[in-house]
Amino acid sequence: MGGIGQGERVGVYPGTFDPITRGHSDIIRRGAKLVDRLIIGVTTNPSKNPMFSPEERIAMVEREIASLRLANVTVTGFNALLMKFAERQGATVIVRGLRAVADFEYEYQMAGMNQQLNAGIETVFLMADVSLQPIASKLVKEIALFGGDISPFVSAPVRDEVIARVRKLGRLGDY
């Protein structure tokens, strides 16, 4: 994608991915087309009450990326300000997914703050596929905790990991 005299175009797609959903995978697949290299930054966010540890989420995302067969996508964890992480990765683009209008206000504010921190890194918004727009990791976990079927929202391996975790927590209804 980079032309003569241009460096590699690197993008970062940050998130907690707790768990990674079909919506995330859609944004990854499409975001990978926009850059030479896409780095999936799996971050810690204790306020989201994660079901999986950072290491478990990184492994989960790596497995999903492998199944997508995207050679230009890598996964790494981070626990820092997004713009500092992006700078360290040599990124010029932050990829963010939007599901609905409700996401836009928050993401717009974040993009503005990030631009103040580093105007050389652009934020690119990708709309989730219409069929995937309602999917949110928080809702996937809630459905699983109440024994609902999360198969439409996550891959089979992720579904199995979520179900196993919910059983371990002892909060699963009859599946």
PDB file of C-alpha atoms in Angstrom:
ATOM      1  CA  MET A   1       0.000   0.000   0.000  1.00  0.00           C
ATOM      2  CA  GLY A   2       2.852   2.349   0.677  1.00  0.00           C
ATOM      3  CA  GLY A   3       4.193   3.903  -2.524  1.00  0.00           C
ATOM      4  CA  ILE A   4       7.744   4.669  -3.576  1.00  0.00           C
ATOM      5  CA  GLY A   5       9.526   6.553  -0.825  1.00  0.00           C
ATOM      6  CA  GLN A   6       6.768   5.880   1.665  1.00  0.00           C
ATOM      7  CA  GLY A   7       7.083   3.733   4.757  1.00  0.00           C
ATOM      8  CA  GLU A   8       4.874   0.897   5.753  1.00  0.00           C
ATOM      9  CA  ARG A   9       1.363   2.015   6.651  1.00  0.00           C
ATOM     10  CA  VAL A  10       0.632   0.631  10.136  1.00  0.00           C
ATOM     11  CA  GLY A  11      -2.757   0.614  11.806  1.00  0.00           C
ATOM     12  CA  VAL A  12      -3.798  -0.234  15.356  1.00  0.00           C
ATOM     13  CA  TYR A  13      -7.191  -1.678  16.262  1.00  0.00           C
ATOM     14  CA  PRO A  14      -7.453  -1.433  20.061  1.00  0.00           C
ATOM     15  CA  GLY A  15      -9.964  -3.135  22.307  1.00  0.00           C
ATOM     16  CA  THR A  16     -10.527  -5.365  25.285  1.00  0.00           C
ATOM     17  CA  PHE A  17     -11.915  -8.212  23.131  1.00  0.00           C
ATOM     18  CA  ASP A  18     -13.553  -9.860  26.160  1.00  0.00           C
ATOM     19  CA  PRO A  19     -14.478 -11.973  24.232  1.00  0.00           C
ATOM     20  CA  ILE A  20     -13.704 -11.319  20.570  1.00  0.00           C
ATOM     21  CA  THR A  21     -16.965 -11.336  18.586  1.00  0.00           C
ATOM     22  CA  ARG A  22     -17.955 -11.776  14.951  1.00  0.00           C
ATOM     23  CA  GLY A  23     -18.286  -7.974  14.858  1.00  0.00           C
ATOM     24  CA  HIS A  24     -14.649  -7.549  15.912  1.00  0.00           C
ATOM     25  CA  SER A  25     -13.565 -10.082  13.288  1.00  0.00           C
ATOM     26  CA  ASP A  26     -15.485  -8.153  10.618  1.00  0.00           C
ATOM     27  CA  ILE A  27     -13.707  -4.901  11.539  1.00  0.00           C
ATOM     28  CA  ILE A  28     -10.330  -6.697  11.619  1.00  0.00           C
ATOM     29  CA  ARG A  29     -10.892  -8.255   8.188  1.00  0.00           C
ATOM     30  CA  ARG A  30     -11.908  -4.923   6.672  1.00  0.00           C
ATOM     31  CA  GLY A  31      -9.324  -2.858   8.550  1.00  0.00           C
ATOM     32  CA  ALA A  32      -6.539  -5.152   7.336  1.00  0.00           C
ATOM     33  CA  LYS A  33      -7.322  -4.047   3.775  1.00  0.00           C
ATOM     34  CA  LEU A  34      -6.603  -0.402   4.629  1.00  0.00           C
ATOM     35  CA  VAL A  35      -3.043  -0.784   5.916  1.00  0.00           C
ATOM     36  CA  ASP A  36       0.100  -2.748   5.210  1.00  0.00           C
ATOM     37  CA  ARG A  37       0.151  -4.048   8.780  1.00  0.00           C
ATOM     38  CA  LEU A  38      -2.669  -4.098  11.336  1.00  0.00           C
ATOM     39  CA  ILE A  39      -1.824  -4.549  14.999  1.00  0.00           C
ATOM     40  CA  ILE A  40      -4.647  -5.725  17.216  1.00  0.00           C
ATOM     41  CA  GLY A  41      -3.951  -4.106  20.581  1.00  0.00           C
ATOM     42  CA  VAL A  42      -5.572  -6.075  23.382  1.00  0.00           C
ATOM     43  CA  THR A  43      -5.807  -3.714  26.324  1.00  0.00           C
ATOM     44  CA  THR A  44      -6.653  -3.988  29.964  1.00  0.00           C
ATOM     45  CA  ASN A  45      -9.742  -2.152  31.141  1.00  0.00           C
ATOM     46  CA  PRO A  46     -10.640  -3.144  34.704  1.00  0.00           C
ATOM     47  CA  SER A  47     -13.770  -0.975  34.595  1.00  0.00           C
ATOM     48  CA  LYS A  48     -15.235  -3.432  32.062  1.00  0.00           C
ATOM     49  CA  ASN A  49     -14.982  -6.312  34.579  1.00  0.00           C
ATOM     50  CA  PRO A  50     -13.226  -8.706  32.189  1.00  0.00           C
ATOM     51  CA  MET A  51     -14.179 -12.368  32.123  1.00  0.00           C
ATOM     52  CA  PHE A  52     -10.787 -13.367  30.710  1.00  0.00           C
ATOM     53  CA  SER A  53      -7.252 -12.352  31.682  1.00  0.00           C
ATOM     54  CA  PRO A  54      -5.231 -10.252  29.232  1.00  0.00           C
ATOM     55  CA  GLU A  55      -3.170 -13.337  28.315  1.00  0.00           C
ATOM     56  CA  GLU A  56      -6.307 -15.392  27.650  1.00  0.00           C
ATOM     57  CA  ARG A  57      -7.780 -12.625  25.489  1.00  0.00           C
ATOM     58  CA  ILE A  58      -4.560 -12.278  23.491  1.00  0.00           C
ATOM     59  CA  ALA A  59      -4.514 -16.050  22.849  1.00  0.00           C
ATOM     60  CA  MET A  60      -8.206 -15.954  21.872  1.00  0.00           C
ATOM     61  CA  VAL A  61      -7.652 -13.089  19.415  1.00  0.00           C
ATOM     62  CA  GLU A  62      -4.537 -14.757  17.957  1.00  0.00           C
ATOM     63  CA  ARG A  63      -6.526 -17.920  17.301  1.00  0.00           C
ATOM     64  CA  GLU A  64      -9.319 -15.964  15.622  1.00  0.00           C
ATOM     65  CA  ILE A  65      -6.812 -14.063  13.459  1.00  0.00           C
ATOM     66  CA  ALA A  66      -5.206 -17.352  12.401  1.00  0.00           C
ATOM     67  CA  SER A  67      -8.623 -18.609  11.280  1.00  0.00           C
ATOM     68  CA  LEU A  68      -9.091 -15.461   9.161  1.00  0.00           C
ATOM     69  CA  ARG A  69      -5.775 -16.140   7.386  1.00  0.00           C
ATOM     70  CA  LEU A  70      -4.701 -12.496   7.401  1.00  0.00           C
ATOM     71  CA  ALA A  71      -0.926 -12.408   6.971  1.00  0.00           C
ATOM     72  CA  ASN A  72      -0.656  -8.681   7.742  1.00  0.00           C
ATOM     73  CA  VAL A  73      -2.349  -8.837  11.162  1.00  0.00           C
ATOM     74  CA  THR A  74      -0.568  -9.322  14.485  1.00  0.00           C
ATOM     75  CA  VAL A  75      -1.788  -9.269  18.083  1.00  0.00           C
ATOM     76  CA  THR A  76      -0.138  -7.698  21.088  1.00  0.00           C
ATOM     77  CA  GLY A  77      -1.222  -6.691  24.552  1.00  0.00           C
ATOM     78  CA  PHE A  78      -0.814  -3.226  26.006  1.00  0.00           C
ATOM     79  CA  ASN A  79      -1.545  -1.368  29.202  1.00  0.00           C
ATOM     80  CA  ALA A  80      -0.859   2.247  28.315  1.00  0.00           C
ATOM     81  CA  LEU A  81      -2.396   5.323  26.790  1.00  0.00           C
ATOM     82  CA  LEU A  82      -3.582   4.338  23.299  1.00  0.00           C
ATOM     83  CA  MET A  83      -1.660   7.095  21.536  1.00  0.00           C
ATOM     84  CA  LYS A  84       1.595   6.130  23.290  1.00  0.00           C
ATOM     85  CA  PHE A  85       1.036   2.512  22.248  1.00  0.00           C
ATOM     86  CA  ALA A  86       0.264   3.576  18.665  1.00  0.00           C
ATOM     87  CA  GLU A  87       3.401   5.737  18.536  1.00  0.00           C
ATOM     88  CA  ARG A  88       5.553   2.842  19.786  1.00  0.00           C
ATOM     89  CA  GLN A  89       4.090   0.630  17.039  1.00  0.00           C
ATOM     90  CA  GLY A  90       4.816   3.234  14.360  1.00  0.00           C
ATOM     91  CA  ALA A  91       1.102   3.509  13.585  1.00  0.00           C
ATOM     92  CA  THR A  92      -0.390   6.271  11.464  1.00  0.00           C
ATOM     93  CA  VAL A  93      -3.960   4.992  11.750  1.00  0.00           C
ATOM     94  CA  ILE A  94      -6.262   3.969  14.605  1.00  0.00           C
ATOM     95  CA  VAL A  95      -9.086   1.713  13.423  1.00  0.00           C
ATOM     96  CA  ARG A  96     -12.324   1.894  15.383  1.00  0.00           C
ATOM     97  CA  GLY A  97     -15.559   0.031  14.775  1.00  0.00           C
ATOM     98  CA  LEU A  98     -18.958   1.651  15.079  1.00  0.00           C
ATOM     99  CA  ARG A  99     -22.076  -0.382  15.702  1.00  0.00           C
ATOM    100  CA  ALA A 100     -24.681   2.312  16.093  1.00  0.00           C
ATOM    101  CA  VAL A 101     -25.232   6.019  16.574  1.00  0.00           C
ATOM    102  CA  ALA A 102     -24.780   5.516  20.311  1.00  0.00           C
ATOM    103  CA  ASP A 103     -21.136   4.518  19.718  1.00  0.00           C
ATOM    104  CA  PHE A 104     -20.452   7.599  17.629  1.00  0.00           C
ATOM    105  CA  GLU A 105     -20.590  10.228  20.371  1.00  0.00           C
ATOM    106  CA  TYR A 106     -18.064   8.412  22.568  1.00  0.00           C
ATOM    107  CA  GLU A 107     -15.786   7.509  19.651  1.00  0.00           C
ATOM    108  CA  TYR A 108     -15.958  11.058  18.247  1.00  0.00           C
ATOM    109  CA  GLN A 109     -14.881  12.456  21.610  1.00  0.00           C
ATOM    110  CA  MET A 110     -12.044   9.926  21.891  1.00  0.00           C
ATOM    111  CA  ALA A 111     -10.857  10.687  18.346  1.00  0.00           C
ATOM    112  CA  GLY A 112     -10.774  14.404  19.205  1.00  0.00           C
ATOM    113  CA  MET A 113      -8.764  13.799  22.365  1.00  0.00           C
ATOM    114  CA  ASN A 114      -6.397  11.467  20.520  1.00  0.00           C
ATOM    115  CA  GLN A 115      -5.887  14.080  17.804  1.00  0.00           C
ATOM    116  CA  GLN A 116      -4.894  16.571  20.501  1.00  0.00           C
ATOM    117  CA  LEU A 117      -2.315  14.070  21.774  1.00  0.00           C
ATOM    118  CA  ASN A 118      -0.906  13.255  18.323  1.00  0.00           C
ATOM    119  CA  ALA A 119      -2.296  14.940  15.199  1.00  0.00           C
ATOM    120  CA  GLY A 120      -0.139  12.668  13.025  1.00  0.00           C
ATOM    121  CA  ILE A 121      -2.255   9.608  13.771  1.00  0.00           C
ATOM    122  CA  GLU A 122      -5.644   9.487  12.048  1.00  0.00           C
ATOM    123  CA  THR A 123      -8.683   7.695  13.433  1.00  0.00           C
ATOM    124  CA  VAL A 124     -10.664   5.731  10.853  1.00  0.00           C
ATOM    125  CA  PHE A 125     -14.181   4.566  11.692  1.00  0.00           C
ATOM    126  CA  LEU A 126     -15.567   1.422  10.108  1.00  0.00           C
ATOM    127  CA  MET A 127     -19.243   0.639  10.374  1.00  0.00           C
ATOM    128  CA  ALA A 128     -19.924  -2.921  11.416  1.00  0.00           C
ATOM    129  CA  ASP A 129     -21.813  -5.064   8.940  1.00  0.00           C
ATOM    130  CA  VAL A 130     -25.545  -4.496   9.450  1.00  0.00           C
ATOM    131  CA  SER A 131     -26.081  -8.096  10.588  1.00  0.00           C
ATOM    132  CA  LEU A 132     -23.348  -7.685  13.224  1.00  0.00           C
ATOM    133  CA  GLN A 133     -24.227  -4.244  14.592  1.00  0.00           C
ATOM    134  CA  PRO A 134     -26.117  -5.397  17.695  1.00  0.00           C
ATOM    135  CA  ILE A 135     -23.229  -7.576  18.913  1.00  0.00           C
ATOM    136  CA  ALA A 136     -21.339  -6.357  21.981  1.00  0.00           C
ATOM    137  CA  SER A 137     -18.955  -8.381  24.143  1.00  0.00           C
ATOM    138  CA  LYS A 138     -20.799  -7.230  27.267  1.00  0.00           C
ATOM    139  CA  LEU A 139     -24.094  -8.601  25.928  1.00  0.00           C
ATOM    140  CA  VAL A 140     -22.459 -11.856  24.798  1.00  0.00           C
ATOM    141  CA  LYS A 141     -21.209 -12.417  28.344  1.00  0.00           C
ATOM    142  CA  GLU A 142     -24.599 -11.545  29.820  1.00  0.00           C
ATOM    143  CA  ILE A 143     -26.410 -13.953  27.493  1.00  0.00           C
ATOM    144  CA  ALA A 144     -23.928 -16.709  28.373  1.00  0.00           C
ATOM    145  CA  LEU A 145     -24.246 -16.049  32.106  1.00  0.00           C
ATOM    146  CA  PHE A 146     -27.988 -16.635  31.819  1.00  0.00           C
ATOM    147  CA  GLY A 147     -27.571 -19.800  29.734  1.00  0.00           C
ATOM    148  CA  GLY A 148     -28.479 -18.319  26.364  1.00  0.00           C
ATOM    149  CA  ASP A 149     -27.054 -19.382  23.016  1.00  0.00           C
ATOM    150  CA  ILE A 150     -24.170 -17.113  21.978  1.00  0.00           C
ATOM    151  CA  SER A 151     -23.402 -19.068  18.776  1.00  0.00           C
ATOM    152  CA  PRO A 152     -24.683 -16.335  16.433  1.00  0.00           C
ATOM    153  CA  PHE A 153     -22.313 -13.771  17.964  1.00  0.00           C
ATOM    154  CA  VAL A 154     -18.958 -15.558  18.348  1.00  0.00           C
ATOM    155  CA  SER A 155     -17.030 -18.346  16.650  1.00  0.00           C
ATOM    156  CA  ALA A 156     -17.440 -21.901  17.943  1.00  0.00           C
ATOM    157  CA  PRO A 157     -14.050 -21.922  19.739  1.00  0.00           C
ATOM    158  CA  VAL A 158     -14.832 -18.618  21.484  1.00  0.00           C
ATOM    159  CA  ARG A 159     -18.303 -19.896  22.404  1.00  0.00           C
ATOM    160  CA  ASP A 160     -16.724 -22.953  23.993  1.00  0.00           C
ATOM    161  CA  GLU A 161     -14.256 -20.824  25.968  1.00  0.00           C
ATOM    162  CA  VAL A 162     -17.010 -18.527  27.232  1.00  0.00           C
ATOM    163  CA  ILE A 163     -19.226 -21.455  28.236  1.00  0.00           C
ATOM    164  CA  ALA A 164     -16.310 -23.143  30.041  1.00  0.00           C
ATOM    165  CA  ARG A 165     -15.539 -19.916  31.908  1.00  0.00           C
ATOM    166  CA  VAL A 166     -19.158 -19.383  32.890  1.00  0.00           C
ATOM    167  CA  ARG A 167     -19.371 -22.967  34.170  1.00  0.00           C
ATOM    168  CA  LYS A 168     -16.173 -22.421  36.159  1.00  0.00           C
ATOM    169  CA  LEU A 169     -17.720 -19.300  37.676  1.00  0.00           C
ATOM    170  CA  GLY A 170     -20.737 -21.403  38.575  1.00  0.00           C
ATOM    171  CA  ARG A 171     -23.285 -19.068  37.052  1.00  0.00           C
ATOM    172  CA  LEU A 172     -24.492 -20.981  34.018  1.00  0.00           C
ATOM    173  CA  GLY A 173     -28.087 -22.056  33.561  1.00  0.00           C
ATOM    174  CA  ASP A 174     -28.897 -25.263  31.684  1.00  0.00           C
ATOM    175  CA  TYR A 175     -27.166 -25.213  28.330  1.00  0.00           C
TER     176      TYR A 175
END
